[in-house]
XYZ file of N, CA and C in Angstrom:
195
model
N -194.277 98.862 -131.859
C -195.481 98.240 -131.359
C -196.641 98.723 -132.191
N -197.623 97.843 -132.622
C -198.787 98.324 -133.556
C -199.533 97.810 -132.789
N -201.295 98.204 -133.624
C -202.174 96.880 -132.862
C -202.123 95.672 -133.394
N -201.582 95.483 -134.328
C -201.604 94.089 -134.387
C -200.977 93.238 -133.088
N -200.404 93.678 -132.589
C -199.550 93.525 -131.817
C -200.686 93.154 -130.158
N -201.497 94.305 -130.153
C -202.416 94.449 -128.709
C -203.443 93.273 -129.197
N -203.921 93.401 -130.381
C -204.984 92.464 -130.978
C -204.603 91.212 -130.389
N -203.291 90.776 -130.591
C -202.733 89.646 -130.441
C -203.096 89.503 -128.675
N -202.600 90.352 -128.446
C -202.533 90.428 -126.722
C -203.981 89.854 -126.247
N -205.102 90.963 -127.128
C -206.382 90.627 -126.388
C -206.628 89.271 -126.524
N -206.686 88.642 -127.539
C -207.175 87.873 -127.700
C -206.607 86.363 -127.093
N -205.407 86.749 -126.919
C -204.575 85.764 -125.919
C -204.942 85.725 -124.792
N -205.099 86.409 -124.429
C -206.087 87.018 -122.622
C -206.932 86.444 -122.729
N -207.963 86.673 -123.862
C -209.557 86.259 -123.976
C -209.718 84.592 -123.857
N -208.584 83.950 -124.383
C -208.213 82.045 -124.749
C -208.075 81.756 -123.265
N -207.415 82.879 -122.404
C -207.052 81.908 -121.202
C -205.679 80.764 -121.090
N -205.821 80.510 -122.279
C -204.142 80.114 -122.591
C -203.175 79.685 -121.900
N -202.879 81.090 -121.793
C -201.395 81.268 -120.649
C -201.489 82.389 -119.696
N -201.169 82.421 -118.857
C -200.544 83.177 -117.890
C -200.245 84.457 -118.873
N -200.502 85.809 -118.393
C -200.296 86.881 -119.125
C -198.484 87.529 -118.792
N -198.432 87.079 -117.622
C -196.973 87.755 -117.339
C -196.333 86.735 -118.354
N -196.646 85.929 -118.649
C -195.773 84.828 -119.748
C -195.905 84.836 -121.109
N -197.178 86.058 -121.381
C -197.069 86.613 -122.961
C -196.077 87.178 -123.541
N -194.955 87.480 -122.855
C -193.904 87.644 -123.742
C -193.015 87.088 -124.909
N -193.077 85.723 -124.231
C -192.679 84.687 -125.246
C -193.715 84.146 -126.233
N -195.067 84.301 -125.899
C -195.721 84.178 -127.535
C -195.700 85.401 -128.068
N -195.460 86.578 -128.018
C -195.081 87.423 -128.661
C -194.045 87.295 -129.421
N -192.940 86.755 -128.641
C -191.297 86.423 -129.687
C -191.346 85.450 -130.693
N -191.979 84.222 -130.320
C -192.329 83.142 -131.354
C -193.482 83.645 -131.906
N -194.301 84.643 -132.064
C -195.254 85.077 -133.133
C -194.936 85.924 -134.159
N -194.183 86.974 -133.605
C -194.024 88.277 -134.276
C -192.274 88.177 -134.716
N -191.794 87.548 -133.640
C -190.188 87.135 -134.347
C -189.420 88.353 -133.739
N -189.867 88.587 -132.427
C -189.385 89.708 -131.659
C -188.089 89.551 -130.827
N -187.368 90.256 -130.592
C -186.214 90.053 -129.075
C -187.597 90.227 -127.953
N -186.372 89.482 -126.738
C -187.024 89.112 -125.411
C -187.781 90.991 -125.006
N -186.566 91.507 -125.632
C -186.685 93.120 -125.099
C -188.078 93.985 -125.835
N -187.812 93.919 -127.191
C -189.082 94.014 -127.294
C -190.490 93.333 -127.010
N -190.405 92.432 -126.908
C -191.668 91.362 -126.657
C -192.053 92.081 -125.023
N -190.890 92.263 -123.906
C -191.190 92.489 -123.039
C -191.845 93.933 -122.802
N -191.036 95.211 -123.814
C -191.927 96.400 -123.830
C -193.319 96.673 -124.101
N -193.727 95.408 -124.906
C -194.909 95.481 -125.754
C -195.948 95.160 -125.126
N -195.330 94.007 -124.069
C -196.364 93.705 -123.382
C -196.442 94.950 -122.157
N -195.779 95.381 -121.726
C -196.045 96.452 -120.219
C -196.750 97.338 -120.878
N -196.718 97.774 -122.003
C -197.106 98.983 -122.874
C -198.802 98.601 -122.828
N -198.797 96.637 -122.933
C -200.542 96.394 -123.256
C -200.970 96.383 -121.716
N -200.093 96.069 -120.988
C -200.853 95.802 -119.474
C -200.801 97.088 -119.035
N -200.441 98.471 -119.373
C -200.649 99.567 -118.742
C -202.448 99.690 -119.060
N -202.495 99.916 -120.243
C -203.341 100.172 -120.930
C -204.784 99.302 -120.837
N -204.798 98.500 -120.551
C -205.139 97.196 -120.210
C -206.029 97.337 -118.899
N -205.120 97.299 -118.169
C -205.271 97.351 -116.691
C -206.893 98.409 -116.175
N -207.801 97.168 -115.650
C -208.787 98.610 -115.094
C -209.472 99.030 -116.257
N -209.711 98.354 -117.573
C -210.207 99.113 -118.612
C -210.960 98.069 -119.566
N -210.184 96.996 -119.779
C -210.915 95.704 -120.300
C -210.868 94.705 -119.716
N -212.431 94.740 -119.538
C -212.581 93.119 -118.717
C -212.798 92.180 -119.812
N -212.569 90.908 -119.246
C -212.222 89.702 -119.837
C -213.440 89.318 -120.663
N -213.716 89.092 -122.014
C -214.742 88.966 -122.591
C -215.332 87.456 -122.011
N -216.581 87.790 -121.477
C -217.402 86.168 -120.752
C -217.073 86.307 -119.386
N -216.310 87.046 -118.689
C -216.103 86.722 -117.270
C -217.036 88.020 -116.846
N -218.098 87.979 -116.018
C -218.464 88.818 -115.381
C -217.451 89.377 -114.383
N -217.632 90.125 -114.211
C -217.223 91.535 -112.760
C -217.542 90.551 -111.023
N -216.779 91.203 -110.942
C -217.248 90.703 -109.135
C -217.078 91.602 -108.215
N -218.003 91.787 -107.160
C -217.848 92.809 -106.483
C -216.399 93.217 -105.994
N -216.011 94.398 -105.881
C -214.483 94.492 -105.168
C -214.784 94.762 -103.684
N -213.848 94.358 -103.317
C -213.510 94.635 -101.629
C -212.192 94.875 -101.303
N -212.297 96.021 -100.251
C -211.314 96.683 -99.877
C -210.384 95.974 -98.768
């Protein structure tokens, strides 16, 4: 896993695109990955991810418990 790899991620997020649990498979048809890696790469970006970068253009919204 490199950043080219997360780069890819963000910016797929940022398009709105697709569904992120379904970035696995543009990972495989991009990078020319197995399902297995494509799938590590991505948990590896959504750990990291998670709680840390918000969506470039989407404001914040209050949270509630």
């Amino acid at each position: 896993m490199t950043k080219k790899h997360f780069t890819f991620l963000d910016k797929l997020r940022a398009s709105g695109r697709v569904n992120m649990y379904a970035a696995g498979a543009e990972l495989e048809a991009k990078f020319g990955l197995t399902r297995d890696e494509a799938r590590n790469i991505l948990i590896a970006w959504m750990e990291q991810v998670q709680f840390v970068k918000p969506i470039p253009g989407r404001k914040r919204g209050k949270q509630t418990r």
